[in-house]
XYZ file of C-alpha atoms in Angstrom:
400
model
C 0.000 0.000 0.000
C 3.136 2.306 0.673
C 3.935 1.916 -3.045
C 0.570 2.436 -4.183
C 0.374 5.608 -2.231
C 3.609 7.212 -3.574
C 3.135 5.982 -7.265
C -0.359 7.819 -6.844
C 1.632 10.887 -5.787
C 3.922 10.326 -8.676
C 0.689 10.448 -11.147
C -0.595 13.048 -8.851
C 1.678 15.770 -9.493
C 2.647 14.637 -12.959
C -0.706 15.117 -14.190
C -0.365 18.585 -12.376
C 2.819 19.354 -14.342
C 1.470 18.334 -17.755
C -1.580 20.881 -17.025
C 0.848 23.521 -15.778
C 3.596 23.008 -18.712
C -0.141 23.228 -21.078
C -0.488 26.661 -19.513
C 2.415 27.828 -21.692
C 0.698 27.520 -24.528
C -2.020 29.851 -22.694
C 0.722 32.755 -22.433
C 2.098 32.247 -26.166
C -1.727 32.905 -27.320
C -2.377 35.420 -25.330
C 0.609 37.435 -26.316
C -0.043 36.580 -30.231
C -3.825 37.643 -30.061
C -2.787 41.037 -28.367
C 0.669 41.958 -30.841
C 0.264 43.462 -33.889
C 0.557 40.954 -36.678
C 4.035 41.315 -37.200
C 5.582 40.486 -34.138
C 2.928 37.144 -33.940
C 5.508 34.826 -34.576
C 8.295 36.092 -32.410
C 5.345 36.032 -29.589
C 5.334 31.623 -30.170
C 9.021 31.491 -30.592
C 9.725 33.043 -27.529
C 7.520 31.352 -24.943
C 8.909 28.035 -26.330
C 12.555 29.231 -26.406
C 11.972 30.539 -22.783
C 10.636 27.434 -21.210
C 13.474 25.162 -22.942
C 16.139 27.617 -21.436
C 14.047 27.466 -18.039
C 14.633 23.722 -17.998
C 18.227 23.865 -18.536
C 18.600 26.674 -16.074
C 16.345 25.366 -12.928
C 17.666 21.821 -13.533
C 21.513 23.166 -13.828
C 21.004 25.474 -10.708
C 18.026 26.996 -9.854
C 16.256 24.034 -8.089
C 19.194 22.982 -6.095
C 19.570 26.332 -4.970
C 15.737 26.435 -3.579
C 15.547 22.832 -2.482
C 19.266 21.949 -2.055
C 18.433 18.832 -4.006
C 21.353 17.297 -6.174
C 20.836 15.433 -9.956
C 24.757 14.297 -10.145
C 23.723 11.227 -8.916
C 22.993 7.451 -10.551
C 19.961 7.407 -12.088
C 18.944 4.456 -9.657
C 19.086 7.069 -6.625
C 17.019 9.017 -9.007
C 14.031 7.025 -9.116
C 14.283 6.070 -5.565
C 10.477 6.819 -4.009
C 9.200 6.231 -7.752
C 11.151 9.271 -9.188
C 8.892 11.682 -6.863
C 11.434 14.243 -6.512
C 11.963 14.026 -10.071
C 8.397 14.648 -11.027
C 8.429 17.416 -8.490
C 10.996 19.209 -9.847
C 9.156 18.891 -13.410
C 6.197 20.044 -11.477
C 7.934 23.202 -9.916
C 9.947 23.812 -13.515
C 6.460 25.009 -14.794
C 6.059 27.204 -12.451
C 9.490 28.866 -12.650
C 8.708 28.773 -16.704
C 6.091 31.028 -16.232
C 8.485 33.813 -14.747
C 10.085 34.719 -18.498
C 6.165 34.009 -19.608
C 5.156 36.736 -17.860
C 7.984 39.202 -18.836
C 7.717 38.450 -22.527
C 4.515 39.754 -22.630
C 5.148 43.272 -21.031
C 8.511 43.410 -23.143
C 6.871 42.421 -26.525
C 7.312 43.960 -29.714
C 10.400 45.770 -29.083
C 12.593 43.386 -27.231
C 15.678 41.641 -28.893
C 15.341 37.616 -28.287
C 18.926 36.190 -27.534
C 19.293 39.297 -24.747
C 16.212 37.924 -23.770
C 16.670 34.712 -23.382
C 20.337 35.509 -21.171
C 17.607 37.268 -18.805
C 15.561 34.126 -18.114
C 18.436 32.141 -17.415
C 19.649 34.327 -15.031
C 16.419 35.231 -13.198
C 15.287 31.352 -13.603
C 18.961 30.120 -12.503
C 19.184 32.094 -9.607
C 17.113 35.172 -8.556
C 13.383 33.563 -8.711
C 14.937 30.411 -6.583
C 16.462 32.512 -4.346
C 12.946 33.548 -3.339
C 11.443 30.586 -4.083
C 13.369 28.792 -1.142
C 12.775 31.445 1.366
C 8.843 31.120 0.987
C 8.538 27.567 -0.140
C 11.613 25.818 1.731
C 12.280 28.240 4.730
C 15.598 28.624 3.545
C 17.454 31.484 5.365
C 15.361 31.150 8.939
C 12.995 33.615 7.510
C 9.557 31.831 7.636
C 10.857 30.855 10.722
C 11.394 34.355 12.286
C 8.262 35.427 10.865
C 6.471 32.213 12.988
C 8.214 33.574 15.897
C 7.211 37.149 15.488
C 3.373 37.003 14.079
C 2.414 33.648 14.913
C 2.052 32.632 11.587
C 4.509 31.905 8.471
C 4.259 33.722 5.105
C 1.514 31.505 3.002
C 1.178 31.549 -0.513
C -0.353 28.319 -1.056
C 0.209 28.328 -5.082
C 2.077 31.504 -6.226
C 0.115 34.706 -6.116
C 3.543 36.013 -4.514
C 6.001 33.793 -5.594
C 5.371 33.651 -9.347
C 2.905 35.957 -10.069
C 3.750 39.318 -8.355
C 7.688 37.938 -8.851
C 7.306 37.768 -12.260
C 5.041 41.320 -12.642
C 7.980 42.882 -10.685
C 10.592 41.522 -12.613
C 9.147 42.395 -15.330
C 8.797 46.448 -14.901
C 12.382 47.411 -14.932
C 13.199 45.383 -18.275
C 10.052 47.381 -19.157
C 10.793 50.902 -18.022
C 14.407 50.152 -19.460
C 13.306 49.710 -22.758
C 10.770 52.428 -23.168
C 7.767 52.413 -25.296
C 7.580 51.249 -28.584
C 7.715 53.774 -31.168
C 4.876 55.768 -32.327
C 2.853 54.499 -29.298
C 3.288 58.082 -27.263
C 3.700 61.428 -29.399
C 5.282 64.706 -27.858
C 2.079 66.315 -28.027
C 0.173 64.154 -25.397
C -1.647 62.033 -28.214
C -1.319 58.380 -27.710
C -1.525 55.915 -30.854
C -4.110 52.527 -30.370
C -1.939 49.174 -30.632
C -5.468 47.486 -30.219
C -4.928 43.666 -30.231
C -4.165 42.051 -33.399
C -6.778 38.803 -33.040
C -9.247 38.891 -30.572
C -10.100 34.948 -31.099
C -6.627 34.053 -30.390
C -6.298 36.273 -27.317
C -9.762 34.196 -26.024
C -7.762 30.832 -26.834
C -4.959 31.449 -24.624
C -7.116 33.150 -21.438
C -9.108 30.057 -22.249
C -5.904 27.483 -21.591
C -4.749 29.542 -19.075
C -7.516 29.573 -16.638
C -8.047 25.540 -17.574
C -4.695 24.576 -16.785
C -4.806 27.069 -13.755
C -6.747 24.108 -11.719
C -3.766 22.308 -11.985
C -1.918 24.916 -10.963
C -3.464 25.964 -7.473
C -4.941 22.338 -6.789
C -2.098 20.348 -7.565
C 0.276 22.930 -5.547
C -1.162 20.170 -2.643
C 1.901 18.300 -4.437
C 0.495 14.386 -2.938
C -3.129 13.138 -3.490
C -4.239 12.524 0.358
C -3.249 16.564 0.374
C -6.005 17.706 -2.259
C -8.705 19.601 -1.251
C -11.847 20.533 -2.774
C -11.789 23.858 -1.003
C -8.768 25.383 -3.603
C -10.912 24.126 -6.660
C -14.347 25.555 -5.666
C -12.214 28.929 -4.376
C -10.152 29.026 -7.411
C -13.486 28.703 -9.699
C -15.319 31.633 -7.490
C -12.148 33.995 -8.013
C -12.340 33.889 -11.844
C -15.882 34.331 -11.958
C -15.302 37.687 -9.541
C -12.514 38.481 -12.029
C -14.315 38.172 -15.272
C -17.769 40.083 -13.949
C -15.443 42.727 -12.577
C -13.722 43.628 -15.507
C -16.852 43.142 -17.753
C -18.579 46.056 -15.954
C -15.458 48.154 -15.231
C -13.734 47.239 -18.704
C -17.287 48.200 -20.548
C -17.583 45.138 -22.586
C -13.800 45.701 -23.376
C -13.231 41.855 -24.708
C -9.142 42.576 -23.907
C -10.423 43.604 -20.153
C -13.035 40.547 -20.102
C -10.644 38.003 -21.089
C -7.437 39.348 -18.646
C -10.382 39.331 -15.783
C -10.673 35.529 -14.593
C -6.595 35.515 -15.072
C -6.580 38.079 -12.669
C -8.745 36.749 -10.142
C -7.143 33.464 -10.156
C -3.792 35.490 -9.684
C -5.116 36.627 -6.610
C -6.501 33.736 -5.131
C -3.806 31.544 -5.399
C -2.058 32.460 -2.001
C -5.161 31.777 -0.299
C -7.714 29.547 -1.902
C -6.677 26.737 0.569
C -7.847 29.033 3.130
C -10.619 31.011 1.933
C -14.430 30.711 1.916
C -15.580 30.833 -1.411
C -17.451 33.886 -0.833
C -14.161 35.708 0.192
C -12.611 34.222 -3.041
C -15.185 36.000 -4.794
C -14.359 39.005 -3.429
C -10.951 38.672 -4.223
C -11.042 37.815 -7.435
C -14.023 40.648 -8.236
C -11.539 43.367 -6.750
C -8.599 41.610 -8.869
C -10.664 42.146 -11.866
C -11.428 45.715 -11.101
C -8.012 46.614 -10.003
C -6.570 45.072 -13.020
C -8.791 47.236 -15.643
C -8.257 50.350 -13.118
C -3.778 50.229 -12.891
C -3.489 49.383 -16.979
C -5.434 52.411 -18.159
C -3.531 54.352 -15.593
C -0.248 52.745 -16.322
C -0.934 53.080 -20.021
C -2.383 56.621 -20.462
C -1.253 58.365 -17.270
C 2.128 56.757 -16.293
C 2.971 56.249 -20.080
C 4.615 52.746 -19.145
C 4.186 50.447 -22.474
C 3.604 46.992 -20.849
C 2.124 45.622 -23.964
C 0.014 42.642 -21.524
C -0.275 44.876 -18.881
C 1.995 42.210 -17.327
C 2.920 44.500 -13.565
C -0.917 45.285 -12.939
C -2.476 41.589 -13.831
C 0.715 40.046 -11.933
C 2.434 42.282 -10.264
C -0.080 44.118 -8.213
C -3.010 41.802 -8.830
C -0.689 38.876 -7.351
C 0.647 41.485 -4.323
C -2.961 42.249 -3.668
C -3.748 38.127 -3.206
C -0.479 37.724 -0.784
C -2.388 40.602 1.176
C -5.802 38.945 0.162
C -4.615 35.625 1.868
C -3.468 37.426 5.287
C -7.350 39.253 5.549
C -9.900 36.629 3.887
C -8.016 33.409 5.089
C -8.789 35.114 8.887
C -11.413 33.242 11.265
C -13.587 36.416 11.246
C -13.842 36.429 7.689
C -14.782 32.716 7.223
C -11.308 31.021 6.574
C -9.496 28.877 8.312
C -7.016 31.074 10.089
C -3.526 30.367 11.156
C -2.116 33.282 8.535
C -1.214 36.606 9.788
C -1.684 39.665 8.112
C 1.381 41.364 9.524
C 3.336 38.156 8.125
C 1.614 38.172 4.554
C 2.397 42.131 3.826
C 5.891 41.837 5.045
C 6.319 38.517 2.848
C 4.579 39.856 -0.012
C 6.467 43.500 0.176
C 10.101 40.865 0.161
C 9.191 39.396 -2.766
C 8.353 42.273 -4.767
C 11.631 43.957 -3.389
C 13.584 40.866 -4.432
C 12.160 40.639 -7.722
C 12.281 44.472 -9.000
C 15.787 44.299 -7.554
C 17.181 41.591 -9.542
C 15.309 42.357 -12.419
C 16.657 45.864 -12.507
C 20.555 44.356 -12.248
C 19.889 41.684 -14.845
C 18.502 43.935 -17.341
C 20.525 47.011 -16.780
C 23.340 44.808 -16.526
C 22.527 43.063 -20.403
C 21.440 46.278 -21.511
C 24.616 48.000 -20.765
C 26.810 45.359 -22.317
C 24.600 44.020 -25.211
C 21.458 46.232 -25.370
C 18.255 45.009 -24.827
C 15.879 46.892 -28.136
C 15.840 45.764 -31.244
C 17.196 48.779 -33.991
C 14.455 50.875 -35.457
C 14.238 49.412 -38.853
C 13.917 46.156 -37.159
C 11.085 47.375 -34.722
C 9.370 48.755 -37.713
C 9.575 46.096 -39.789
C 8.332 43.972 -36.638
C 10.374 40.875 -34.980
C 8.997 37.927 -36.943
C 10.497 39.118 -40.734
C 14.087 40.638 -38.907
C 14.334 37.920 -36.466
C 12.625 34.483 -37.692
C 12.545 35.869 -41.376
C 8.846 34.727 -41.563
C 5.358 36.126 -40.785
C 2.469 34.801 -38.927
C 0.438 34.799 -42.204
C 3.279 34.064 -44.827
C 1.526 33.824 -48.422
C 3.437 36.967 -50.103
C 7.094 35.122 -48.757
C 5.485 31.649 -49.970
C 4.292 33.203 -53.408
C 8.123 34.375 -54.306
């Protein structure tokens, strides 16, 4: 029956990895349906690029640096407990992945890709682990401390903080570093549209996304006799509070409607092991709201190109559900208790500070000795024809 049990924690989690790693796909649509058409292309070849350099990165470094684990060993000490720690790594890989995911999509259009892809090995090696193992392994005595001192350890049950606002924040100062892309704000105040290039294809991927996202928060349980119903039913409540929110406050905006349930389910990931599903609602409807609220601003007001609006749907939305977690996972509120909101802000406020710190030396750092833009012509020509030498829709190449 031992065996049973750990090959069924072996399935377990690989089935949760294969839905995570299908998530991927989620982000490459996204991005393609919201570029203009000629940058489609680079969109795909990125988010594949990124995850195979994520692999090699995290398996080289990164996850022996969170988890002090070690791969230089036989491959029959490898499968010992039916390869668990194997398929856990795979399982946390995906959610590492998702880090350059996220930044790709604030950095689009104008970014150059071998810079790029320098940047998510670094951040994937060694800054996003670095975290990681502080939250998820209490590496450093800090969870420990924070026990001590609040009663409670930081709890971010399946990433709002430790992938989603880390990846937002990392994201900004690669952002901010590259400026806007050209012709999108004019001396005179006027701002050009980049409305999305295929609405269909920006429905697929919010579509994969938020299917794959089950796998995501209710597979973070990481062994079978730890699942709970509770993170599906709260996950499910958060995206509908996402998507209603940003139907009325985007106006029908399809862009706003479709980023909505990703933002709820952003939020709700640090706490939907905790939270009644009412609170989860809440959660995910202020999410939704906040989301539609911080782009415009960022966009129009702050004049910060983030082509995804990657810092307010991860970034802040995912620092709001590390707060979220602290004040709706409370015993007054309906949850379960045993979080502290003293202990979530100060986690949540370390991540952000760890991430917009090393993504501020990596890219300033690559920028400096490589650059990080592509050259006008190329920007105007777009990244699939001066990059991958094809277009998303190639019939007047094919017709030569």
């Amino acid at each position: 029956m031992e065996q049973f049990k750990t090959s069924a924690d072996v399935l377990f989690i690989l089935l949760g990895a294969i839905m995570v790693l299908a998530m991927h796909a989620g982000f490459a649509f996204l991005e393609v349906g919201t570029v203009r058409r000629k940058n489609q292309v680079n969109a795909l070849v990125k988010i594949l690029s990124d995850f195979a350099v994520s692999s090699i990165a995290y398996f080289a470094v990164g996850y022996s640096l969170a988890y002090d684990a070690n791969f230089l060993v036989g491959a029959d000490q490898l499968i010992a407990n039916s390869g668990y720690e194997l398929v856990k790594f795979f399982f946390l890989l995906t959610f590492a992945a998702a880090i350059p995911a996220i930044v790709s999509g604030g950095i689009a259009e104008r970014a150059r890709f071998v810079p790029q892809l320098a940047a998510t090995f670094a951040i994937v090696g060694i800054v996003y682990p670095f975290f990681e193992g502080i939250a998820w392994n209490g590496n450093l005595g800090i969870q420990a401390w924070l026990e001590s001192a609040f009663g409670a350890k930081f709890h971010d049950f399946a990433g709002s903080v430790v992938v989603h606002a880390f990846g937002g924040w990392v994201a900004l100062p690669a952002v901010l570093l590259l400026g806007a892309r050209r012709g999108r704000y004019h001396k005179n105040g006027a701002i050009a549209a980049h409305p999305p290039s295929n609405i269909p294809f920006l429905a697929l991927g919010a579509w994969i996304l938020t299917v794959g996202w089950f796998g995501f928060n209710v597979m973070s349980a990481q062994r079978l006799d730890a699942i709970n119903g509770l993170v599906a039913i709260n996950s499910l409540m958060a995206m509908v509070g996402g998507t209603v929110a940003a139907l009325a406050a985007g106006r029908n905006d399809p862009g706003f409607v479709h980023n909505g349930p990703l933002a709820g389910l952003v939020a709700v990931c640090a706490g939907s092991d905790l939270m009644h599903p009412i609170g989860a609602l809440i959660v995910g409807a202020i999410a939704g709201a906040l989301f539609v609220h911080l782009f415009t601003v960022a966009q129009n007001r702050w004049k910060i190109d983030d082509v995804l609006g990657v810092w307010p749907l991860h970034g802040l939305c995912g620092a709001w559900g590390g707060i979220a977690a602290g004040i709706f996972g409370s015993q007054a509120l309906g949850g379960l208790g045993g979080v502290s909101l003293a202990a979530q802000a100060i986690g949540t406020l370390g991540g952000i500070a760890v991430a917009a710190a090393g993504g501020t030396i990596i890219y300033w750092a690559i920028d400096l000795m490589v650059g990080l833009r592509l050259d006008p012509e190329q920007e105007f020509i777009g990244a699939d024809l001066s990059l991958h030498r094809i277009s998303s829709t190639a019939e007047k190449e094919t017709s030569w």
